[in-house]
XYZ file of N, CA and C in Angstrom:
630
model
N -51.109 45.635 -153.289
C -49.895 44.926 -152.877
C -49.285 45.636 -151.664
N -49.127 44.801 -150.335
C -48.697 45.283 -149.356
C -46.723 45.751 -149.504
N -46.447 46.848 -149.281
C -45.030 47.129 -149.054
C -44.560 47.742 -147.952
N -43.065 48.267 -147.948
C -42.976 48.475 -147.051
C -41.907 49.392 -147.476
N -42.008 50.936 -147.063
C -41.005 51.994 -148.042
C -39.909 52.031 -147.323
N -38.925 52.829 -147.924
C -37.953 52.902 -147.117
C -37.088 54.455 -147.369
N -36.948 55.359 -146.507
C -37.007 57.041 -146.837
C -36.062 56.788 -147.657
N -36.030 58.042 -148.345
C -35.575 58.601 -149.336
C -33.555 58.802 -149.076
N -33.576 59.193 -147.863
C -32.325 59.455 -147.291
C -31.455 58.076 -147.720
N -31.831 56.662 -148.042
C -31.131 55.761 -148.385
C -31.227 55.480 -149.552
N -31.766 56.292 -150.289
C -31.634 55.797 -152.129
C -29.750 56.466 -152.378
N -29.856 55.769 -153.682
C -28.509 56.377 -154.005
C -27.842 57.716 -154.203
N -26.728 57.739 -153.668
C -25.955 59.218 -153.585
C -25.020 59.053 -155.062
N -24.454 60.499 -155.248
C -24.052 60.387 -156.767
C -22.801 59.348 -156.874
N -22.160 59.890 -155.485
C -20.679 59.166 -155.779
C -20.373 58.166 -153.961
N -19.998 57.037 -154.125
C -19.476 56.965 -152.696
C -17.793 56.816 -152.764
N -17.215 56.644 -151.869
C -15.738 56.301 -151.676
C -15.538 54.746 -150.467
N -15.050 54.099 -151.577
C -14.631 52.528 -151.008
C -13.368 52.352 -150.138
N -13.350 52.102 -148.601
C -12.427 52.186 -148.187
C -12.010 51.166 -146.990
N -12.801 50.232 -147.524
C -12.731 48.522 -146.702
C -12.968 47.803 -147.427
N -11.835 46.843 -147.056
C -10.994 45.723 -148.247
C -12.334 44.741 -148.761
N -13.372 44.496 -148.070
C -14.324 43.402 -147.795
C -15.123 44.614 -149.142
N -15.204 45.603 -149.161
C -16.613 46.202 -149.779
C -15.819 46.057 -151.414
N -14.403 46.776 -151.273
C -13.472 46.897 -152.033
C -13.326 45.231 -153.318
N -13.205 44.171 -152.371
C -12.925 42.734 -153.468
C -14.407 42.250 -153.606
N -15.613 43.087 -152.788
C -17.041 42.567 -153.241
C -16.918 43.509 -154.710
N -16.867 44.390 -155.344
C -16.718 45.471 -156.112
C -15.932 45.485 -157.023
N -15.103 44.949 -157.204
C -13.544 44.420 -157.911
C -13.983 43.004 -158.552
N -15.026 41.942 -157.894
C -15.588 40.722 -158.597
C -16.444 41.090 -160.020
N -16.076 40.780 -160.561
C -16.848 40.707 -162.292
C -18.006 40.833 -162.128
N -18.401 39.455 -161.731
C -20.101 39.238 -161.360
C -20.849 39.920 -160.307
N -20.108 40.195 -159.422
C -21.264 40.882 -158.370
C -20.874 42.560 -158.850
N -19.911 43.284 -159.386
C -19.968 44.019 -160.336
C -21.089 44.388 -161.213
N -21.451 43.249 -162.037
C -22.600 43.172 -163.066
C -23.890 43.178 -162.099
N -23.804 42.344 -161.401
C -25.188 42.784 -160.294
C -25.535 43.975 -159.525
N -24.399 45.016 -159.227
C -24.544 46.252 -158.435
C -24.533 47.243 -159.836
N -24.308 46.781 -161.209
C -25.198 47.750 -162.683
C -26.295 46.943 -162.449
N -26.455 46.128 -162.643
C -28.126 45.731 -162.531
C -29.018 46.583 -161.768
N -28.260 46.836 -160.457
C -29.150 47.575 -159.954
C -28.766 48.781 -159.390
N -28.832 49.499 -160.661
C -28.524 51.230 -160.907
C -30.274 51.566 -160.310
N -30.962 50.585 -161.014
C -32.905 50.966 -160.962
C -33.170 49.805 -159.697
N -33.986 50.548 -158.662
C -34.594 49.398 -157.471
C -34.695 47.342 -158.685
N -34.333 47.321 -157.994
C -35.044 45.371 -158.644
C -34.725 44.529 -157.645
N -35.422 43.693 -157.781
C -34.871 41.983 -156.925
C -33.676 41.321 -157.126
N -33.570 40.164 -156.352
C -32.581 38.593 -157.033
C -33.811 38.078 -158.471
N -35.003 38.385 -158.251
C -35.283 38.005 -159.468
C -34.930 38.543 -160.465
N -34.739 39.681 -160.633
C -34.823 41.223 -161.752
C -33.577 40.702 -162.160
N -32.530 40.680 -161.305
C -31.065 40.697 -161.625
C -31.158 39.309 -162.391
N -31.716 38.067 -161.473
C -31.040 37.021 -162.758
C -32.076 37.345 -164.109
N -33.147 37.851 -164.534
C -33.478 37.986 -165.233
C -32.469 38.562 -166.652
N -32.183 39.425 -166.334
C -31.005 40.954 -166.454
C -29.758 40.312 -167.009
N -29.554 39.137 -166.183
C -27.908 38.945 -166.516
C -27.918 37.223 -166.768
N -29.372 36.707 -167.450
C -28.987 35.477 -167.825
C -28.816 34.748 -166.778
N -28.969 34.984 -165.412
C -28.554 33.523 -164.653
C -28.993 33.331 -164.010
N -29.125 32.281 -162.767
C -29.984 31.488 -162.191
C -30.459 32.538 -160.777
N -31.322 32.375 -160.468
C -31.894 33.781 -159.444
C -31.526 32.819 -157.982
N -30.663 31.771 -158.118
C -30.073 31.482 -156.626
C -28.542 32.038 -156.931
N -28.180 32.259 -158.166
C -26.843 32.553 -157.935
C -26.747 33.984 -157.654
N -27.798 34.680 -158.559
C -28.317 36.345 -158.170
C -28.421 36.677 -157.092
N -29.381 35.483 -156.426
C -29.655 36.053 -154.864
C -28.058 36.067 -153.706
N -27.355 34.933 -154.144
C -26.472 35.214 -153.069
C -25.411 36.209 -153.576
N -25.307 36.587 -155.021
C -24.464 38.391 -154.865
C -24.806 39.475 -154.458
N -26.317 39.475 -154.819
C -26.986 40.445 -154.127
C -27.121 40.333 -152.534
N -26.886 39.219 -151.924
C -26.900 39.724 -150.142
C -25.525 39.442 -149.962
N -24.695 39.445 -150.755
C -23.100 39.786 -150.302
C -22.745 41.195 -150.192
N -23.153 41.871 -151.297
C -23.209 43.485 -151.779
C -24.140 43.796 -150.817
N -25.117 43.606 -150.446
C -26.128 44.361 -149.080
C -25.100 43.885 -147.783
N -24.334 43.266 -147.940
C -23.963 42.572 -146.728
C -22.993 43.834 -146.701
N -22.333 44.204 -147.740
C -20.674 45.480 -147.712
C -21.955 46.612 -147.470
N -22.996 46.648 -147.402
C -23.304 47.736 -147.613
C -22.978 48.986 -148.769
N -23.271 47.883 -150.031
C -23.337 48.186 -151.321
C -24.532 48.796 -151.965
N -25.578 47.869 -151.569
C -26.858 47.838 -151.633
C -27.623 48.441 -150.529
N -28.704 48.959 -151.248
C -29.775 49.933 -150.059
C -31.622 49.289 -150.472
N -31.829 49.087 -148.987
C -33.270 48.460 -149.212
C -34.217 49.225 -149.680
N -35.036 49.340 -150.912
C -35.559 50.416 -150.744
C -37.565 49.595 -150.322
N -37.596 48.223 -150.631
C -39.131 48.436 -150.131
C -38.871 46.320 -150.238
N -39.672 46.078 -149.624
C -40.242 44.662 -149.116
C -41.634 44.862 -149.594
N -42.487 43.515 -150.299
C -43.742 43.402 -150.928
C -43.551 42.015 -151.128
N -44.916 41.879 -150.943
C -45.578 40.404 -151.177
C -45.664 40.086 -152.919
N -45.090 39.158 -153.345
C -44.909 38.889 -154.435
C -45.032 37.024 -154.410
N -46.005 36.428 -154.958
C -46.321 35.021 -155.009
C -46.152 34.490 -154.068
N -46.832 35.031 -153.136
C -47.047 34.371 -151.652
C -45.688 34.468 -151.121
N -44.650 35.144 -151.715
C -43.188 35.243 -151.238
C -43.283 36.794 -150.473
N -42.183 37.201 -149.484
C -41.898 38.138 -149.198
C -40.488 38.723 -150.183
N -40.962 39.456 -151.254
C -39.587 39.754 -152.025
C -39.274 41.607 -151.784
N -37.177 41.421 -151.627
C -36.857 42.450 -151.243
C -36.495 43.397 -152.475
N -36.474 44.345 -152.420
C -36.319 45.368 -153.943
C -35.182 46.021 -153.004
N -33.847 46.359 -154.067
C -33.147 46.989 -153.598
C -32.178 47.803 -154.489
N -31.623 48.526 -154.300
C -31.198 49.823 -155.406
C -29.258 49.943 -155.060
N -28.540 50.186 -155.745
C -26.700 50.446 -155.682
C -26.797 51.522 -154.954
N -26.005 51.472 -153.652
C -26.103 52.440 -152.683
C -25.393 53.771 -153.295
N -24.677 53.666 -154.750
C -24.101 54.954 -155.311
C -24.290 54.591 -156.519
N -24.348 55.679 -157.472
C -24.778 55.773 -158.712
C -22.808 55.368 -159.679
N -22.048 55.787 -158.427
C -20.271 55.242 -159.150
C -19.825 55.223 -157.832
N -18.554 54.764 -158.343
C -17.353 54.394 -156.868
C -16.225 54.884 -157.200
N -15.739 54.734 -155.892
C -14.071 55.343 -156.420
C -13.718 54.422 -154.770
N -12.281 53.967 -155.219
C -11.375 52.865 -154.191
C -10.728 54.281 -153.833
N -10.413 54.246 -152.301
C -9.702 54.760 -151.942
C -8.378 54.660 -151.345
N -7.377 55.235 -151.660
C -5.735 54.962 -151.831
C -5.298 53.969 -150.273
N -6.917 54.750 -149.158
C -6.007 54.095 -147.843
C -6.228 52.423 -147.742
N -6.647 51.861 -148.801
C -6.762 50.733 -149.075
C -5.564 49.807 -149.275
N -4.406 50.562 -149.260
C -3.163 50.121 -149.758
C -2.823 50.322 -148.608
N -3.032 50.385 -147.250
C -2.426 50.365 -146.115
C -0.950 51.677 -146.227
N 0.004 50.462 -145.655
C 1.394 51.329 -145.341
C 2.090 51.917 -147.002
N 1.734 50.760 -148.366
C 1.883 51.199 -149.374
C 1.007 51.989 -150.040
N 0.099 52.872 -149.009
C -0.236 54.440 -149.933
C 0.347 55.501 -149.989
N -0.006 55.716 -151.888
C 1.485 57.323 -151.161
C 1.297 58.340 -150.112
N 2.241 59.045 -150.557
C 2.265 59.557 -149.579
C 3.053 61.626 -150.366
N 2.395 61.888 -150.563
C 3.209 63.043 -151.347
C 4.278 63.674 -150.982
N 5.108 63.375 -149.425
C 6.194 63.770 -149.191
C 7.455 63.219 -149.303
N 6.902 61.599 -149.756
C 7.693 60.704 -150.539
C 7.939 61.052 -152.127
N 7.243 61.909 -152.410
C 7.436 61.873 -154.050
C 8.090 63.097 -154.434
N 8.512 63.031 -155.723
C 9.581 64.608 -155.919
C 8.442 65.388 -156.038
N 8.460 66.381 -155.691
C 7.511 67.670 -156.057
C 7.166 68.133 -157.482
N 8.775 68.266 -157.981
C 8.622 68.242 -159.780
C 8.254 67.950 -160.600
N 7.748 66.211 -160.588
C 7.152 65.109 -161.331
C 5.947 64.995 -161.479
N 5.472 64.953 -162.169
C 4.267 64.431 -162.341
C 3.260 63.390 -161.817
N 4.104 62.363 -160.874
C 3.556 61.709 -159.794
C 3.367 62.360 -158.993
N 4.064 63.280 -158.314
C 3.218 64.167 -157.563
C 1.858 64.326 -157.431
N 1.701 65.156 -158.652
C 0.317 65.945 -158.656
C -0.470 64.060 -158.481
N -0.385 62.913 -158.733
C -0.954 62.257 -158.520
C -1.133 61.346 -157.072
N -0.244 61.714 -156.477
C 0.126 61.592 -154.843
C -0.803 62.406 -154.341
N -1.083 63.841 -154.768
C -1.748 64.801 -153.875
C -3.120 64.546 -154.632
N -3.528 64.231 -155.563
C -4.853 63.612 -155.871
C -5.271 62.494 -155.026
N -4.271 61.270 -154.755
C -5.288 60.566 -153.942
C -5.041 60.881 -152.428
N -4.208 61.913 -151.939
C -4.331 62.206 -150.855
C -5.657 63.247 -150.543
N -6.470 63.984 -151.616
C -7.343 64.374 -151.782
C -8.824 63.081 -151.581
N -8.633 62.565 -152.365
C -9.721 61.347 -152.434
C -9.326 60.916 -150.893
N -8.928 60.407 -150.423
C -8.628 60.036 -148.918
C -9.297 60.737 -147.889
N -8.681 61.999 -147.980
C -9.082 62.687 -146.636
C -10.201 63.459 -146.937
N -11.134 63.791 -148.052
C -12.385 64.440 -148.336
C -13.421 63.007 -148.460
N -12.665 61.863 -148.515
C -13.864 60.636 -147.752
C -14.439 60.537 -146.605
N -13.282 61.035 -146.078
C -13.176 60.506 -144.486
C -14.285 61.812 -143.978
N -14.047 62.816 -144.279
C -14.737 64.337 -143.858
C -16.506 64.119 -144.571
N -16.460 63.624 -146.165
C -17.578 63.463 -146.130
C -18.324 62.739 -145.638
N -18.015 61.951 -145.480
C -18.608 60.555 -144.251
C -19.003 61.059 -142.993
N -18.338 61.935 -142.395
C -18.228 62.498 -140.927
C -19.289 63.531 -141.211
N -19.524 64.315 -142.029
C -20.352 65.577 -142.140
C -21.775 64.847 -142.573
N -21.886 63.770 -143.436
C -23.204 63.195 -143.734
C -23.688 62.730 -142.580
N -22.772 62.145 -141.471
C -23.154 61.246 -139.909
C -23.634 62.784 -139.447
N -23.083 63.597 -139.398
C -23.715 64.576 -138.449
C -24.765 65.465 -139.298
N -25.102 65.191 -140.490
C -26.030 65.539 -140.817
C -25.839 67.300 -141.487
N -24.420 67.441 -142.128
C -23.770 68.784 -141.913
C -23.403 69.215 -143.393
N -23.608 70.025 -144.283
C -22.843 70.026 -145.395
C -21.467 70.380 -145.270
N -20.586 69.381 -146.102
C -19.148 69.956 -146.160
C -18.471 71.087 -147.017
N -17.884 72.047 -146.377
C -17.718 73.107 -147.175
C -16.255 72.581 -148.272
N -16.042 72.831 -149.242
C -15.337 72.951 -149.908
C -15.342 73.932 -151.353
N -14.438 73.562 -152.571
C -14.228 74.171 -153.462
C -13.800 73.414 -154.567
N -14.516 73.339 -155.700
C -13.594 72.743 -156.947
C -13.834 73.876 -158.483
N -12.854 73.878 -158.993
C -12.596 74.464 -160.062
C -12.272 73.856 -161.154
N -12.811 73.413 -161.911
C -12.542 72.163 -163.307
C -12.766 72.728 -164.808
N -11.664 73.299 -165.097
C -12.104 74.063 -166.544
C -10.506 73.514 -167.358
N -11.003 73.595 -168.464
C -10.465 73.125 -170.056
C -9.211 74.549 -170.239
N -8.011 74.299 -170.701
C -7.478 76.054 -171.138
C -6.649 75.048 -172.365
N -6.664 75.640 -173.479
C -5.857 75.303 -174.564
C -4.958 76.778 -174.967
N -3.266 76.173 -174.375
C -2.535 76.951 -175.061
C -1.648 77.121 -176.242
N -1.523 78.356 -176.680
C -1.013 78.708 -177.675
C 0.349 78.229 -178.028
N 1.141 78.205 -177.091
C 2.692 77.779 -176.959
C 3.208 77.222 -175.680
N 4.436 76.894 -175.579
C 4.648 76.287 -174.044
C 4.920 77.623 -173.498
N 5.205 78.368 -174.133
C 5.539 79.844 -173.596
C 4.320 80.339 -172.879
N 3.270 80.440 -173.433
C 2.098 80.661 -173.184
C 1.937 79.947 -171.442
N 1.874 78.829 -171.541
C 1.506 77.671 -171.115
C 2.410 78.111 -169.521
N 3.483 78.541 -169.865
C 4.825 78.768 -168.657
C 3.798 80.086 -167.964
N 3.845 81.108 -168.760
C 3.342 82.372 -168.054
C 1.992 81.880 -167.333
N 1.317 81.451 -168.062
C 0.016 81.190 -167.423
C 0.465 80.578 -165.705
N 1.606 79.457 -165.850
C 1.961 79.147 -164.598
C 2.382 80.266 -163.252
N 2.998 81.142 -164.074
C 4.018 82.017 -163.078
C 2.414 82.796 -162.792
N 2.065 83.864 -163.529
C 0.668 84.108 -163.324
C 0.030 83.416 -161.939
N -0.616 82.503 -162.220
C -1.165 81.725 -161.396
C -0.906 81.221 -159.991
N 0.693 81.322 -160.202
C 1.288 81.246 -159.076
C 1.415 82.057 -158.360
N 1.334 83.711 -158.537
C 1.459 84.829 -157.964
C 0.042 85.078 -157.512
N -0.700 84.996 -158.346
C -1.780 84.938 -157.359
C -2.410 84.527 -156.593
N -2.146 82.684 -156.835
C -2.037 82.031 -155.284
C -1.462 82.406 -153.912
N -0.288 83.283 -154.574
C 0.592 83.799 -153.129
C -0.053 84.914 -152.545
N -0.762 85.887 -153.994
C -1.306 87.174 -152.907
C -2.541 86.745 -152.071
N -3.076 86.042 -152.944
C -4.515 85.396 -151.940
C -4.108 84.745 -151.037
N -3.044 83.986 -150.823
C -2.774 83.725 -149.564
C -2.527 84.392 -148.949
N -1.292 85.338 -148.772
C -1.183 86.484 -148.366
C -2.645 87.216 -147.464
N -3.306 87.384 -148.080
C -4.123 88.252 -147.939
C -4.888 87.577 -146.960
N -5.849 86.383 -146.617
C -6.811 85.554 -146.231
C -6.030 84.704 -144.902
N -4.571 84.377 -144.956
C -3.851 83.604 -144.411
C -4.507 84.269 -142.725
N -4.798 83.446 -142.084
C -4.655 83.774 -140.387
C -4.266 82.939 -139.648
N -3.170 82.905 -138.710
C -2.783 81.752 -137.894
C -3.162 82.071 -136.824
N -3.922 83.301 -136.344
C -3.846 83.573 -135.042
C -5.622 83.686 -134.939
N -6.323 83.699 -135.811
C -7.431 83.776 -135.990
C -8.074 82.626 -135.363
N -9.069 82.736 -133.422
C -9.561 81.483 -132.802
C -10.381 80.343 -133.467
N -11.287 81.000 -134.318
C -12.067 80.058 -134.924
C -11.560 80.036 -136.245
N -10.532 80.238 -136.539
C -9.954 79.744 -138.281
C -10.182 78.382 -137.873
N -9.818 77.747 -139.460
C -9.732 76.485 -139.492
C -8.983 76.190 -140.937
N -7.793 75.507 -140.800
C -6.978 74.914 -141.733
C -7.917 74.280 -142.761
N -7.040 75.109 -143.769
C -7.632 74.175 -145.733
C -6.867 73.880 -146.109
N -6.690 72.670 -146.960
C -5.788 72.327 -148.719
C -5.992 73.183 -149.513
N -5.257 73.659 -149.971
C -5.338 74.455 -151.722
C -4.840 73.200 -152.447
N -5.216 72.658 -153.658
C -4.136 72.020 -154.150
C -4.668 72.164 -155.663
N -3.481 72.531 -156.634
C -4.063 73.168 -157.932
C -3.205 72.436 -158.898
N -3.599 71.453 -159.933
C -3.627 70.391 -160.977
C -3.548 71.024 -161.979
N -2.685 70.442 -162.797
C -2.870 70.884 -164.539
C -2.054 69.659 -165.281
N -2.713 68.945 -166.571
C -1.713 68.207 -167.020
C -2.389 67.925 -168.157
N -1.825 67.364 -169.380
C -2.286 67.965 -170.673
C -3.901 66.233 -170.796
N -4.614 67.178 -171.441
C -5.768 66.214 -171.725
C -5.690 64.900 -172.209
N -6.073 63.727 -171.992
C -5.936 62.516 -173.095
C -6.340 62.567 -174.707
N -5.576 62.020 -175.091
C -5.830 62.325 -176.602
C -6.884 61.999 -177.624
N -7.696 60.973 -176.629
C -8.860 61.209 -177.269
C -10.064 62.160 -177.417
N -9.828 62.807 -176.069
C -10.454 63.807 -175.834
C -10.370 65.129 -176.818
N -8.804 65.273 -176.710
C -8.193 66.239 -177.674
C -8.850 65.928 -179.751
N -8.866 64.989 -179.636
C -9.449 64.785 -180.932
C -11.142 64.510 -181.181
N -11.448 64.333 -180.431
C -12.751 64.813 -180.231
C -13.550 66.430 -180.543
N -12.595 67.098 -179.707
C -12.625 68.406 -180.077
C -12.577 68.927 -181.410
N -11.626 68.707 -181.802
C -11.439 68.043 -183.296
C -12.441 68.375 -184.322
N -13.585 67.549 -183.931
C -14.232 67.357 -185.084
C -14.740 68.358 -185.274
């Protein structure tokens, strides 16, 4: 069977970030939804209506709407019943919408009280935002992006507990800054620190549990 490959560099990446309205309401539709799980594994418009019960003309035109957002990634062309049929794979294994999708109504964390707990969720999607935009830019140039994440579980004893751990934490954010901080340094280059804590969902918590 004649094909036709397509490198490796376009199979799916773990995560992408959605940040045009057109890719965004292709992705947000139920059905072409169910067609971009369909194809977590390379398949056709045939595979998919197979997959999801329905007619492989209605398959075929979600599937070249989603290739059209550049949802979908080609991975090989082959002769299949005297047809030329295309195989194609979900250009990310998950998604995430990104906040600048909301135009002038995205937050904005200097709009929000610092104190609150919206906050820390202001500076989360101001995170998702601007580490899209950088990873996008560093994959075009072919560059790894440097960063840092730290994601660990702490169960405390008391809120007392819970307070010190803060002040703690906070002091040592300051000496490490302190210490590393250079403004005068030619080739420095400006980072985010930004450090999250907020109590687990409760299912999670009972999970543990068992």
């Amino acid at each position: 069977m004649e094909t036709d490959q397509v490198p490796a560099a376009e199979l799916p990446v773990d995560l992408e970030v959605i940040d045009d309205s057109t890719s965004a309401r292709a992705i947000l539709d139920p059905a072409r939804a169910d067609v971009l799980s369909a194809l977590q594994q390379p398949g056709s418009a045939t595979t998919v209506a197979e997959s999801l019960t329905t007619s492989r003309q209605r398959a075929n035109y979600h599937v070249r709407m989603l290739e059209r957002c550049g949802l979908l990634r080609l991975v090989e062309e082959r002769q299949r019943r005297g047809a030329r049929e295309r195989v194609l794979v979900a250009s990310a294994r998950a998604y995430v919408l990104s906040p600048s999708l909301l135009g002038r109504q995205a937050v904005d964390p200097s709009r929000v009280d610092r104190l609150s707990a919206r906050y820390a969720i202001a500076v989360a999607a101001r995170l998702v935002r601007e580490l899209a935009t950088l990873t996008r830019r560093a994959d075009e140039e072919g560059q790894p992006l440097a960063s840092l994440t730290i994601d660990t579980d702490i169960r405390f004893a008391s809120a007392a507990d819970r307070s010190q751990f803060t002040a703690d934490l906070a002091d040592t954010v300051q000496r490490l800054a302190a210490t590393y901080h250079n403004t005068s340094a030619p080739t420095g280059r400006w980072h985010r620190l930004a450090v999250l804590a907020h109590p687990r969902p409760q299912q999670e918590e009972h999970s543990d549990d068992r």
